[in-house]
Coordinates of C-alpha atoms in Angstrom, one line a residue:
Chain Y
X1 CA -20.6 12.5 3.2
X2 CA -18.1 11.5 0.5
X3 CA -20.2 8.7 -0.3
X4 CA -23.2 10.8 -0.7
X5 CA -22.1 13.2 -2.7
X6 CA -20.2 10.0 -4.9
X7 CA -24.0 8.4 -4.8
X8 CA -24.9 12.0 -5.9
X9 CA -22.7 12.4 -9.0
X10 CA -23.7 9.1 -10.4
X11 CA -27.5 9.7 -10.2
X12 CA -27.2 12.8 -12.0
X13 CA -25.3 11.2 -14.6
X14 CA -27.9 8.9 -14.9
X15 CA -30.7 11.6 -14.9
X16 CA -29.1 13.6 -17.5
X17 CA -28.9 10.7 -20.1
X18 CA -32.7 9.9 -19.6
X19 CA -33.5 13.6 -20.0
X20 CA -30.9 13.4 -23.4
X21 CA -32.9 10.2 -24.4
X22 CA -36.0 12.0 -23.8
X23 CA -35.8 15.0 -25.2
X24 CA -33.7 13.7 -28.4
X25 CA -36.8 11.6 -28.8
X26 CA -39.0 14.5 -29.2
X27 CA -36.7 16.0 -31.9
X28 CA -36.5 13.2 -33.9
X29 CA -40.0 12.0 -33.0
X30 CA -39.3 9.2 -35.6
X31 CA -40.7 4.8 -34.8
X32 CA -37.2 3.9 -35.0
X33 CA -36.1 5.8 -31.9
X34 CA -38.7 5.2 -29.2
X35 CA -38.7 8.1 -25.9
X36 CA -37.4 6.7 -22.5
X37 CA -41.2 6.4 -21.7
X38 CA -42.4 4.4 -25.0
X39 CA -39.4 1.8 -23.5
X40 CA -40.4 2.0 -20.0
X41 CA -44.2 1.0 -20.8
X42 CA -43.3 -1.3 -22.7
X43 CA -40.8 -2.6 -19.9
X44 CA -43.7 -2.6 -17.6
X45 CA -46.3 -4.5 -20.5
X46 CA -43.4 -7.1 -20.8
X47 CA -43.1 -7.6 -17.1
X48 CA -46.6 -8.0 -16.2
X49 CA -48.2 -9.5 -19.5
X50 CA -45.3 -10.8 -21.4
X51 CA -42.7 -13.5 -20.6
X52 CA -40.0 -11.4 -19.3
X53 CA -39.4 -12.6 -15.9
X54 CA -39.2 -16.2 -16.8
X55 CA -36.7 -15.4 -20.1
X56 CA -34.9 -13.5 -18.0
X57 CA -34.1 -16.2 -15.3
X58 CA -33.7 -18.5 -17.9
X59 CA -30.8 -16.3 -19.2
X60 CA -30.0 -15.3 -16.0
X61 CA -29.3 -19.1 -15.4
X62 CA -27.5 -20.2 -18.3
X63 CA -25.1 -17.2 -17.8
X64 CA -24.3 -18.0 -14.0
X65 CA -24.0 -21.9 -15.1
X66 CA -21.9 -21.5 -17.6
X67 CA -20.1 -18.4 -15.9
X68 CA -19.0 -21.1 -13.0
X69 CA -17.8 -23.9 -15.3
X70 CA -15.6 -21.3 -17.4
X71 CA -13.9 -19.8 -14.3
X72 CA -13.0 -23.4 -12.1
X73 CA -12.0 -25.2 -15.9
X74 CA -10.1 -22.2 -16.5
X75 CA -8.9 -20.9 -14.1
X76 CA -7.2 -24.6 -13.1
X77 CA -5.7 -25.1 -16.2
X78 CA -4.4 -21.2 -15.8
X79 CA -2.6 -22.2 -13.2
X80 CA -1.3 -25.4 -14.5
X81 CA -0.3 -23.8 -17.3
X82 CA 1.6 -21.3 -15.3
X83 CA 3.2 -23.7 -13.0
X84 CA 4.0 -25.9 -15.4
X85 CA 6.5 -24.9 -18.4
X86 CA 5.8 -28.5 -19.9
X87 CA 2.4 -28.2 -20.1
X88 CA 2.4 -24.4 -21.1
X89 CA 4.5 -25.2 -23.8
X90 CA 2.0 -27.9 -25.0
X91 CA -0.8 -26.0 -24.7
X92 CA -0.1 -22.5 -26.0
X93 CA -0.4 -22.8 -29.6
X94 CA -4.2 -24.6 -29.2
X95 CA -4.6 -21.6 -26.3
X96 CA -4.0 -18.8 -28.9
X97 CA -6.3 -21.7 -31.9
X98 CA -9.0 -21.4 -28.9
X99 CA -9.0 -17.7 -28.3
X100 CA -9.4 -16.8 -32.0
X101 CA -11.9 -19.1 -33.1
X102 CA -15.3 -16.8 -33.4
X103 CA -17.8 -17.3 -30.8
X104 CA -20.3 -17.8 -33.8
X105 CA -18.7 -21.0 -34.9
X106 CA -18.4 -22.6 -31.9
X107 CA -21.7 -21.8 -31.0
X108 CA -22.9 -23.4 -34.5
X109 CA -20.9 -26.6 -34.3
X110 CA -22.2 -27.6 -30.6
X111 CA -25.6 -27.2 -31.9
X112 CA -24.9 -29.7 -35.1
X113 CA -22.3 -31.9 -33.1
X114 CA -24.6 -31.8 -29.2
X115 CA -27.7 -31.4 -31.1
X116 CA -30.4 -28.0 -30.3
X117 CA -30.1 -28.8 -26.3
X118 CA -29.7 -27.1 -23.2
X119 CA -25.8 -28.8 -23.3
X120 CA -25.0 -27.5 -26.3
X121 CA -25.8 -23.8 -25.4
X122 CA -24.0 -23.9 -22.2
X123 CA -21.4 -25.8 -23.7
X124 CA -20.5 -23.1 -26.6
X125 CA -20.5 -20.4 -23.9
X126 CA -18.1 -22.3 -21.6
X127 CA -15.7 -22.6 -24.9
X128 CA -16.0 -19.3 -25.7
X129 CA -14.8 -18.1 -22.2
X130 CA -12.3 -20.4 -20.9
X131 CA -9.5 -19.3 -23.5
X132 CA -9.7 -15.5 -21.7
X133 CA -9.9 -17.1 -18.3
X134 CA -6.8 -19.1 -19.0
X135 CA -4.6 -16.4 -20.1
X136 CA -5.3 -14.4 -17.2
X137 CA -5.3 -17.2 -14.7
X138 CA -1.5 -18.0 -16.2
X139 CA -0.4 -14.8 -16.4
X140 CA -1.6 -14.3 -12.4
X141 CA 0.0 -18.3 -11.6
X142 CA 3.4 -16.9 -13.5
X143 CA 3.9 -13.7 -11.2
X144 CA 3.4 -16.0 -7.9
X145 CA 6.4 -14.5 -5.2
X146 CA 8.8 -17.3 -5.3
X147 CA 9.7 -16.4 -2.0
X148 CA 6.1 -16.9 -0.2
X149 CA 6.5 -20.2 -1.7
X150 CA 9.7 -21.0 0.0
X151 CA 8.7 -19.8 3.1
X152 CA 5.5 -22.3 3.0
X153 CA 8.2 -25.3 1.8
X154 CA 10.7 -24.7 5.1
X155 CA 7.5 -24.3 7.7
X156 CA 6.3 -27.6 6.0
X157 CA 3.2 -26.3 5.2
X158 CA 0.7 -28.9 4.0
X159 CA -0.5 -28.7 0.6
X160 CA -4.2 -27.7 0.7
X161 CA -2.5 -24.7 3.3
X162 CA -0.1 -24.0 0.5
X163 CA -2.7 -23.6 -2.0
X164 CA -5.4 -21.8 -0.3
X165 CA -3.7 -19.5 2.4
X166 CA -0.1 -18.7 0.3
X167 CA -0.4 -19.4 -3.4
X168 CA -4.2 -18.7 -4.2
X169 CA -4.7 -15.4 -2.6
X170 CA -1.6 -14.0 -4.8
X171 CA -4.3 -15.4 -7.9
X172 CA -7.3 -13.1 -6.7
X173 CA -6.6 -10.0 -8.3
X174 CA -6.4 -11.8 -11.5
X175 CA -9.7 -13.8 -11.0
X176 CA -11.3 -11.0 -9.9
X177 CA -10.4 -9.3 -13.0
X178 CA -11.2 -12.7 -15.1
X179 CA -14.6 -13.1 -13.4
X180 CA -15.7 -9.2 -13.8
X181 CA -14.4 -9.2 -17.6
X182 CA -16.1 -12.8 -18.1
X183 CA -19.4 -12.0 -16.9
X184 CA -20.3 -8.8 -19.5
X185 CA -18.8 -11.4 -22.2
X186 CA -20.8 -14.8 -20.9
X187 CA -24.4 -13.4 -20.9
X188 CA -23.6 -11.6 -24.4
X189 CA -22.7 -14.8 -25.8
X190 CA -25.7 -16.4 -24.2
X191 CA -28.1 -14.4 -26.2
X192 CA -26.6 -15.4 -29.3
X193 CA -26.6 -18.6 -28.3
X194 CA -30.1 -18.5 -27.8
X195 CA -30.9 -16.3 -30.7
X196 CA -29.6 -19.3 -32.6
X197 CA -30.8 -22.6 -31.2
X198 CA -33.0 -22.4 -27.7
X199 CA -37.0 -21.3 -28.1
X200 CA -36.9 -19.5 -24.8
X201 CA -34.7 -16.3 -22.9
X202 CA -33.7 -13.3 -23.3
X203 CA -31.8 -13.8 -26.7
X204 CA -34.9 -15.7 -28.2
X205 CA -37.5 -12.9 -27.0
X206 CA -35.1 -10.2 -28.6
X207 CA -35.2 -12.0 -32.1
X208 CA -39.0 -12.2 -31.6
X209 CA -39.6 -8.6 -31.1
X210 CA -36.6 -8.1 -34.2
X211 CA -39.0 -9.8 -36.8
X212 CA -41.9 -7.3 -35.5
X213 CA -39.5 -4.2 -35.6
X214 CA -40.4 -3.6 -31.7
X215 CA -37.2 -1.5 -31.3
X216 CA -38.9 -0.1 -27.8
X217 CA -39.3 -4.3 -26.4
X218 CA -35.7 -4.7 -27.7
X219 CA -34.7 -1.4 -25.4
X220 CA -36.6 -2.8 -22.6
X221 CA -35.2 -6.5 -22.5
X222 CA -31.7 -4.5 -22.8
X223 CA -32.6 -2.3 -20.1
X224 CA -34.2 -4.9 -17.7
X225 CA -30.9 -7.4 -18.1
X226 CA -28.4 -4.5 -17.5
X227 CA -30.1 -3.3 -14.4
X228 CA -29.7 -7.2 -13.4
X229 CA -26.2 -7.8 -13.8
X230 CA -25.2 -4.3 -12.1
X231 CA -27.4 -6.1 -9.1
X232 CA -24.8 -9.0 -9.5
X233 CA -21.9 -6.8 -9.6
X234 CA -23.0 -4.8 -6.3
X235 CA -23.8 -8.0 -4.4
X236 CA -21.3 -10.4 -5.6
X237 CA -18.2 -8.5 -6.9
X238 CA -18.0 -5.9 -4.5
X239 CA -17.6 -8.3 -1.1
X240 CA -14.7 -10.1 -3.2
X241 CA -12.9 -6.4 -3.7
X242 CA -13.1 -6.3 -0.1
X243 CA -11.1 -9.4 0.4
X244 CA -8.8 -8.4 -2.2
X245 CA -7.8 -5.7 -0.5
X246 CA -7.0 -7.0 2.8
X247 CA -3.8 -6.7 4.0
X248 CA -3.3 -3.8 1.8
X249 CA -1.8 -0.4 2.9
X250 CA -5.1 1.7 4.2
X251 CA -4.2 5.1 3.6
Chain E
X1 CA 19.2 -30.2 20.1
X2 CA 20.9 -31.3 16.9
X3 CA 24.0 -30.9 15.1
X4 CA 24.8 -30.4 12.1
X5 CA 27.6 -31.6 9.5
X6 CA 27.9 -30.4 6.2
X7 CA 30.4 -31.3 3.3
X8 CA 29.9 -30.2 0.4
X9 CA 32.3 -31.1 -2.7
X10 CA 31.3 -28.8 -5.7
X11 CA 28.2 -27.5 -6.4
X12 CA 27.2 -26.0 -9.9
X13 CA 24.0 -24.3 -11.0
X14 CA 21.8 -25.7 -13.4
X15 CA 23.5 -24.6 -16.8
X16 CA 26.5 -23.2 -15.3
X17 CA 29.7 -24.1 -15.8
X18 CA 31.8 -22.2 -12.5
X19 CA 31.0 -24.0 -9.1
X20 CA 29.2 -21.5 -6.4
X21 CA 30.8 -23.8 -3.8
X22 CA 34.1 -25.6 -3.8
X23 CA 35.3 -27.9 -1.0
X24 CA 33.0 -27.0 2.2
X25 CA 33.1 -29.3 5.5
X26 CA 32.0 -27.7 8.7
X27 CA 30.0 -28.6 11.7
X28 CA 27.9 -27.0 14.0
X29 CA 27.7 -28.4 17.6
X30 CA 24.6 -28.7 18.9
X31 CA 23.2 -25.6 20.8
X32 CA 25.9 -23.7 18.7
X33 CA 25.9 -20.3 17.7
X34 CA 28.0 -20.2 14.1
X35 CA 28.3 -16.8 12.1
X36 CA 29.0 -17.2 8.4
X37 CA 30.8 -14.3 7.3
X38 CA 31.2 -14.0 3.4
X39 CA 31.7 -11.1 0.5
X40 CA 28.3 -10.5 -1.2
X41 CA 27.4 -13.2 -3.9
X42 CA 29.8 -15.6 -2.4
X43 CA 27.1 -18.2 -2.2
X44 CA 26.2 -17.6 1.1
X45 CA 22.6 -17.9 0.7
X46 CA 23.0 -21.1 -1.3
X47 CA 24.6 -22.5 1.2
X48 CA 21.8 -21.5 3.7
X49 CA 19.2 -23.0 1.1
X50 CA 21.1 -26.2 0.5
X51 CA 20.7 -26.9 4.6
X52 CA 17.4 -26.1 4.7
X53 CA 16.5 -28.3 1.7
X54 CA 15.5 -25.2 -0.6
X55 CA 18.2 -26.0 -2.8
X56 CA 18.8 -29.5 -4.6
X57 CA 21.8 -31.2 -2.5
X58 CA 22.2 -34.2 -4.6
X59 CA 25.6 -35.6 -4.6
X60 CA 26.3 -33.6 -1.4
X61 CA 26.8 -34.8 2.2
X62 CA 24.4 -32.4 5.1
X63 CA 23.0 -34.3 7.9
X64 CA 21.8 -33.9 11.2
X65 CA 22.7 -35.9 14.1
X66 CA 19.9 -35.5 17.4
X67 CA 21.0 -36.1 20.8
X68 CA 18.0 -35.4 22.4
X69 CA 16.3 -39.4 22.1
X70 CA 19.9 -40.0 23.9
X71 CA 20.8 -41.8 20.8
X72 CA 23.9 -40.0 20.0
X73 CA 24.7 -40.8 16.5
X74 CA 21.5 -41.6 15.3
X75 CA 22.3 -40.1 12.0
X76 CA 19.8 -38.5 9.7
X77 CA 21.7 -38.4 6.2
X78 CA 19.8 -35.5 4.6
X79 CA 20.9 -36.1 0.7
X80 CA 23.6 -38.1 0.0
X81 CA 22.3 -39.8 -3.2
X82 CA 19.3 -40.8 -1.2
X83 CA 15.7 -42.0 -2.1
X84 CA 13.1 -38.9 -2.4
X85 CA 11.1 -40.8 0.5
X86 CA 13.6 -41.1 2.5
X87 CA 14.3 -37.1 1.8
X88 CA 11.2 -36.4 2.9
X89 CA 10.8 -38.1 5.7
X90 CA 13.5 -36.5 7.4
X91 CA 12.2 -33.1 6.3
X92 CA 9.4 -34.6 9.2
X93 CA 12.1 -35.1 11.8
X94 CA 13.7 -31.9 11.8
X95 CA 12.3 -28.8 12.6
X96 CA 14.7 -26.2 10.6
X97 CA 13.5 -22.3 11.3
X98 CA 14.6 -19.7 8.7
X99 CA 14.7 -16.2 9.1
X100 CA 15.5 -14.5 5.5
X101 CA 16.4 -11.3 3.9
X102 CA 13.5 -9.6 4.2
X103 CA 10.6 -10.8 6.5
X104 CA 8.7 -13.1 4.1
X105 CA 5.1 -12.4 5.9
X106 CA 1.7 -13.0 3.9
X107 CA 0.6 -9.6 3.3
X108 CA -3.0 -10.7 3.1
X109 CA -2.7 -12.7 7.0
X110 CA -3.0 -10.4 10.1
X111 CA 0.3 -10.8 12.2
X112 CA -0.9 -13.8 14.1
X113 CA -2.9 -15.4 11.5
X114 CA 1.4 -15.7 9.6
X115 CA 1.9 -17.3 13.2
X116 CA -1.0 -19.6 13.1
X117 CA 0.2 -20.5 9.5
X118 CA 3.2 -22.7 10.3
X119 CA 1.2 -23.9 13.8
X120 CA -0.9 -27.1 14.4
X121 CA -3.9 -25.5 15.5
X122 CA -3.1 -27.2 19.0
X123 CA -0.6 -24.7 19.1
X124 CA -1.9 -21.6 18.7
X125 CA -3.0 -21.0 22.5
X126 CA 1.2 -20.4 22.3
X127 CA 0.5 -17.2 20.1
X128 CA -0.1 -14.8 22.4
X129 CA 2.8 -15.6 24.7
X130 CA 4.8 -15.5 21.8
X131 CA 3.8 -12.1 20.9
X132 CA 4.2 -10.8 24.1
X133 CA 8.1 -12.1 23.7
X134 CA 9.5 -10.0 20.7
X135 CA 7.1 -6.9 22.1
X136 CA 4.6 -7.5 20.0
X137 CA 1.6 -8.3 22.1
X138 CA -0.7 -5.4 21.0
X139 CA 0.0 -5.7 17.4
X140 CA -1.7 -9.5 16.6
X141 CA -4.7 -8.2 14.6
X142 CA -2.2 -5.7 12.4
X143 CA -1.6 -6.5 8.9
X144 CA 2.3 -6.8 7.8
X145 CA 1.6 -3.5 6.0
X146 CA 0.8 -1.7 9.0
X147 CA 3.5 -2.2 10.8
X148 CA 7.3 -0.7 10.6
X149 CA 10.2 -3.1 9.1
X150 CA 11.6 -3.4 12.2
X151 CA 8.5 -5.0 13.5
X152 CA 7.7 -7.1 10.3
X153 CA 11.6 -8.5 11.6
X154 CA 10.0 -9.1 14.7
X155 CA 7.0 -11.3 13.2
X156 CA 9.3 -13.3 11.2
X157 CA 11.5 -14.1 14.1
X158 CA 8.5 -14.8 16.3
X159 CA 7.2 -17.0 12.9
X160 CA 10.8 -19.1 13.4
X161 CA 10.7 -19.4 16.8
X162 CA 7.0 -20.6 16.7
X163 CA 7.8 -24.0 15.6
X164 CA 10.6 -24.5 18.2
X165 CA 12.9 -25.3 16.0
X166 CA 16.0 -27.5 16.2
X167 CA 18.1 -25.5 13.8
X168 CA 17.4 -21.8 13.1
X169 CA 19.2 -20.2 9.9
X170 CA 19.4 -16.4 9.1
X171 CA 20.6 -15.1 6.1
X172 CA 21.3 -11.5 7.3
X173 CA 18.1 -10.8 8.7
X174 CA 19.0 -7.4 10.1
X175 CA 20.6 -5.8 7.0
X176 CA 18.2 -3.3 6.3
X177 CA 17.5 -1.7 9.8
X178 CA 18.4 1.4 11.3
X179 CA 21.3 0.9 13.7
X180 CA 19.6 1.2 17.1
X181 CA 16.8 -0.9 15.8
X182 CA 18.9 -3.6 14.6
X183 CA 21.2 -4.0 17.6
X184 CA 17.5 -4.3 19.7
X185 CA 16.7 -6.8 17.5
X186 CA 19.9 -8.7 17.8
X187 CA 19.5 -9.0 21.6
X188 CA 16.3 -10.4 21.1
X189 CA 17.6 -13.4 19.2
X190 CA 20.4 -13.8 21.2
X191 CA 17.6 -14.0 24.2
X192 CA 15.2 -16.4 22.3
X193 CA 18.1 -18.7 21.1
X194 CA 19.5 -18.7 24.8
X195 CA 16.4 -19.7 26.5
X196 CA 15.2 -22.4 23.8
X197 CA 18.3 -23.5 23.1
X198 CA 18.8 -23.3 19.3
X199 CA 21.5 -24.6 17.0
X200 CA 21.9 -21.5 14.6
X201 CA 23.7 -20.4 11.5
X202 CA 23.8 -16.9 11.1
X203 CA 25.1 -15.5 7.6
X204 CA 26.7 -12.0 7.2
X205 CA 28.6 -9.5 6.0
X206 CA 29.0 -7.6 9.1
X207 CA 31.8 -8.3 11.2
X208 CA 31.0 -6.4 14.3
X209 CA 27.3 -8.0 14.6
X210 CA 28.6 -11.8 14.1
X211 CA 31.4 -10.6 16.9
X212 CA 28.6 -10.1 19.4
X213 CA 26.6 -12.8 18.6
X214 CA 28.1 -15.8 17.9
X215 CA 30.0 -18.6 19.3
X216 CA 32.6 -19.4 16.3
X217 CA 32.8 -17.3 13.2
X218 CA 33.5 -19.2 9.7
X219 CA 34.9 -16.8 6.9
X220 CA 34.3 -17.7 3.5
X221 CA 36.4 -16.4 -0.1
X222 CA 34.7 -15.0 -3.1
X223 CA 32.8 -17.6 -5.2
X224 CA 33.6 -20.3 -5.9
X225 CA 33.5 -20.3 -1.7
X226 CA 35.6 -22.2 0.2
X227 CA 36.6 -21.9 4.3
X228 CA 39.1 -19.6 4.4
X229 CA 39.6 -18.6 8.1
X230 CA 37.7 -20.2 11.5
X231 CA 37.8 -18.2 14.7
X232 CA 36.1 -19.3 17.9
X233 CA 34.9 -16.3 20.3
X234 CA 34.9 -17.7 24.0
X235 CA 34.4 -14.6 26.1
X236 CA 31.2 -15.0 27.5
X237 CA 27.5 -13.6 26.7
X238 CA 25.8 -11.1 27.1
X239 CA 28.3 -9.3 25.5
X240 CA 28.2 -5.2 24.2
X241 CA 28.0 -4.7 20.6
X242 CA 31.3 -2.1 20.8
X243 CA 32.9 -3.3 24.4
X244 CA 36.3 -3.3 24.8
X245 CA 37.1 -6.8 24.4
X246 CA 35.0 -7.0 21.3
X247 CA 36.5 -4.5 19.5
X248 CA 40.0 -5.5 20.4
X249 CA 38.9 -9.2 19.0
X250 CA 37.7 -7.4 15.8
X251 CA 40.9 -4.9 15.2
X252 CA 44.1 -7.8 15.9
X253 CA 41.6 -9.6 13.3
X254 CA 41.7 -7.3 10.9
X255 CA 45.1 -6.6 11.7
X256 CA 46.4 -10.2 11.0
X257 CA 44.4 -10.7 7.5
X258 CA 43.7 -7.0 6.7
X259 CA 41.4 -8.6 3.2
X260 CA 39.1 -11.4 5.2
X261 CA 35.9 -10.0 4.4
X262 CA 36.8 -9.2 1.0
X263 CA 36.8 -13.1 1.1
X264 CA 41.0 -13.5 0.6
X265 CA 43.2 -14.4 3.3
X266 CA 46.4 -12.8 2.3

């Protein structure tokens, strides 16, 4: 029942806004602000007729690739960051270099340095994210109970038992929180990254429709990738909430 | 069974100047029961961590001697200057249980999944048994958060006693506990040590509890610790927590040094 009525509130929501859009749309009645149904033709015209499926799995890939190389690169060197004092205090000034360099001039020197290739794309996208990765990852590996770790050191646990089934689930809350904050930033990079350098996806089909002025394909590309990754976040994210929680106080 | 020797000369924290131990030789007799008694921040838990092998011992003399491969003085010297390897591998040979402050369990492991944590999984058929022992048999699918402190005591000790261990240490396990509760719990050790025949070292602050549990009490001073006062307690076990007998042992105690567990002997 709670659920429903949960289910209930945010459908509304939903409803309303589309109703806003609509009617605001009316008012202005201007070819700069296209209605909800201008976008949603054109959503379908793009789905059956246009390219959208395959630049949208194209995207859908890069993001995911890169998405995984970002969170196992940084989320190690999170931790040995945060285990390490030696190595943190190696590493910090390049950590803070790393997380202020913009995202557009990485993504410009791996296209001249790589070369316009798949690498390159993926590769500025995996620099951009690691930085943020790292610092929560290092922030998570700092806050480790001490005391669970001595407990694993007397029983003579062996290491891969220590790491897995003591240390790493004291990590999750933090990776979950990396992972969650990293995708939303990973596919936006992606678009600029293809905007700039690949001739297919979602960011390449949105700079297309920008040199014809097609504000209601630019809406539906938007539209169609957000409604993807909230598919990721219910399928993916919400199973590894679950095993966050466990072992938490039910109440 | 195993004994235990330990002499330590001074030990010093890293970046402090004052020792935390002074001049410390004891032994513990194999199968023994030794309480620990000390005024808080004596270095009591130190001391606990340097036998287990928590704590750096370089420089200082703990070992272990087994009887059991009828080798009598097969000695096992734990850190005298010694190679890491060799460290390490004795770490293999002795099986040393610890049962801290608080209970230690893996909030995100179910109440036999901490058991099956420190097991071999050839072991874990032992679980239930185990469970069954320290009145927990009902409770092995419960997370640590579920259950009362008393009980999360009564995992930990289960968790010790899992690995059969040669040497159990306790560094006041029972401090936190309602009264009734604790002294339950305390009967429960005494039970478990009794039938697997442990060596223990039991630290405290409580006078009364290491009365009724232990074979020989050791009293430290205030830091830097040293031994101070020894006491052996030979009437026999089971004993009552406020008999007669024990509370006439505690009171011509106190009587005689009126400041012992303020840690000075006159």
């Amino acid at each position: 029942m709670k659920l429903f009525s949960l289910l209930f509130t945010k459908l509304g929501v939903v409803f309303t806004l589309c109703v806003l859009w609509q009617s605001l749309a009316w008012v202005i009645a201007s070819s700069d602000f296209p209605s909800l149904l201008t976008v949603l033709k054109s959503l379908h015209f793009h789905l059956t007729e246009g390219e959208m499926v395959s630049n949208l799995f194209i995207t859908l890939k890069r993001a995911l690739l890169s998405f995984i190389i970002a969170m196992v690169l940084g989320g190690l060197i999170g931790i040995l960051m945060g285990m390490n004092s030696l190595a943190n205090k190696l590493t910090d000034s390049l950590l803070i270099i790393m997380l202020n360099i913009p995202a557009l001039v990485t993504i410009l020197l791996c296209y001249i340095w790589i070369g316009l290739v798949e690498t390159a794309a993926i590769t500025a996208v995996v620099i951009n994210k690691v930085p943020t990765v790292v610092v929560m990852i290092r922030e998570g590996s700092r806050a480790v109970d001490q005391n669970l770790l001595a407990v694993a050191k007397i029983y003579k646990l062996s290491p891969s038992k220590t790491f897995f089934r003591v240390f790493l689930p004291q990590l999750y809350p933090f990776i979950i929180a990396s992972a969650r904050s990293g995708l939303s930033l990973i596919w936006k990079i992606v678009l600029v990254v293809e905007l700039l350098g690949r001739s297919d996806g979602v960011g390449f089909a949105l700079n297309t429709l920008f040199q014809f002025f097609d504000i209601a394909g630019i809406l539906a590309y938007t539209i169609a990738f957000v409604i993807i990754i909230l598919i990721i976040e219910l399928l993916f994210f919400k199973p590894f909430d679950k095993i966050v929680a466990r072992g938490k106080r039910f109440d | 069974m195993i004994e235990l020797n330990v002499a330590i000369k001074d030990k010093y924290y890293e970046n402090s100047e004052t020792a935390v131990l002074s001049q410390l030789d004891f032994k513990v007799n194999s199968g023994e029961f030794l309480a620990i008694i000390g005024p808080s921040g004596c270095g009591k838990t130190t001391l606990l961590n340097m036998i287990s092998g928590l704590e750096s011992c370089v420089g200082q003399h703990i070992s272990y001697s087994s009887n059991s491969s009828g080798n009598r003085f097969k000695k096992n010297d734990l850190a005298s200057d010694c190679s890491k390897s060799e460290y390490l591998e004795n770490e293999q040979a002795n099986r040393i249980g610890y049962i801290f402050q608080q209970p230690r369990l893996m909030p995100w492991l179910t109440v036999r999944e901490n058991i099956e944590l420190v097991l071999d999984p050839t072991q874990f058929n032992k679980i239930e048994g185990l469970l069954a022992e320290v009145g927990l048999a009902q409770k092995g699918d419960y997370f640590p958060s579920q259950l009362s402190g008393g009980m999360q005591r009564r995992v930990s000790i289960a968790r010790a006693f899992a690995i059969n261990p040669q040497l159990l240490l306790l560094d006041e396990p029972f401090n936190s506990l309602d009264a009734p509760t604790a002294g339950r719990l305390r009967k429960l050790l005494l039970d478990l040590c009794r039938e697997k025949k442990t060596t223990v070292v039991f630290v405290t602050h409580d006078l009364q509890e290491a009365i009724y549990l232990a074979d020989r009490i050791i009293f430290l001073s205030d830091s830097p610790c040293t031994i101070i006062h020894e006491s052996i307690i030979n009437f026999p076990k089971p004993r009552t927590e406020s008999g007669i007998a024990e509370l006439e042992f505690q009171a011509k105690l106190t009587r005689q040094f009126p400041l012992l567990l303020a840690g000075k002997i006159d």
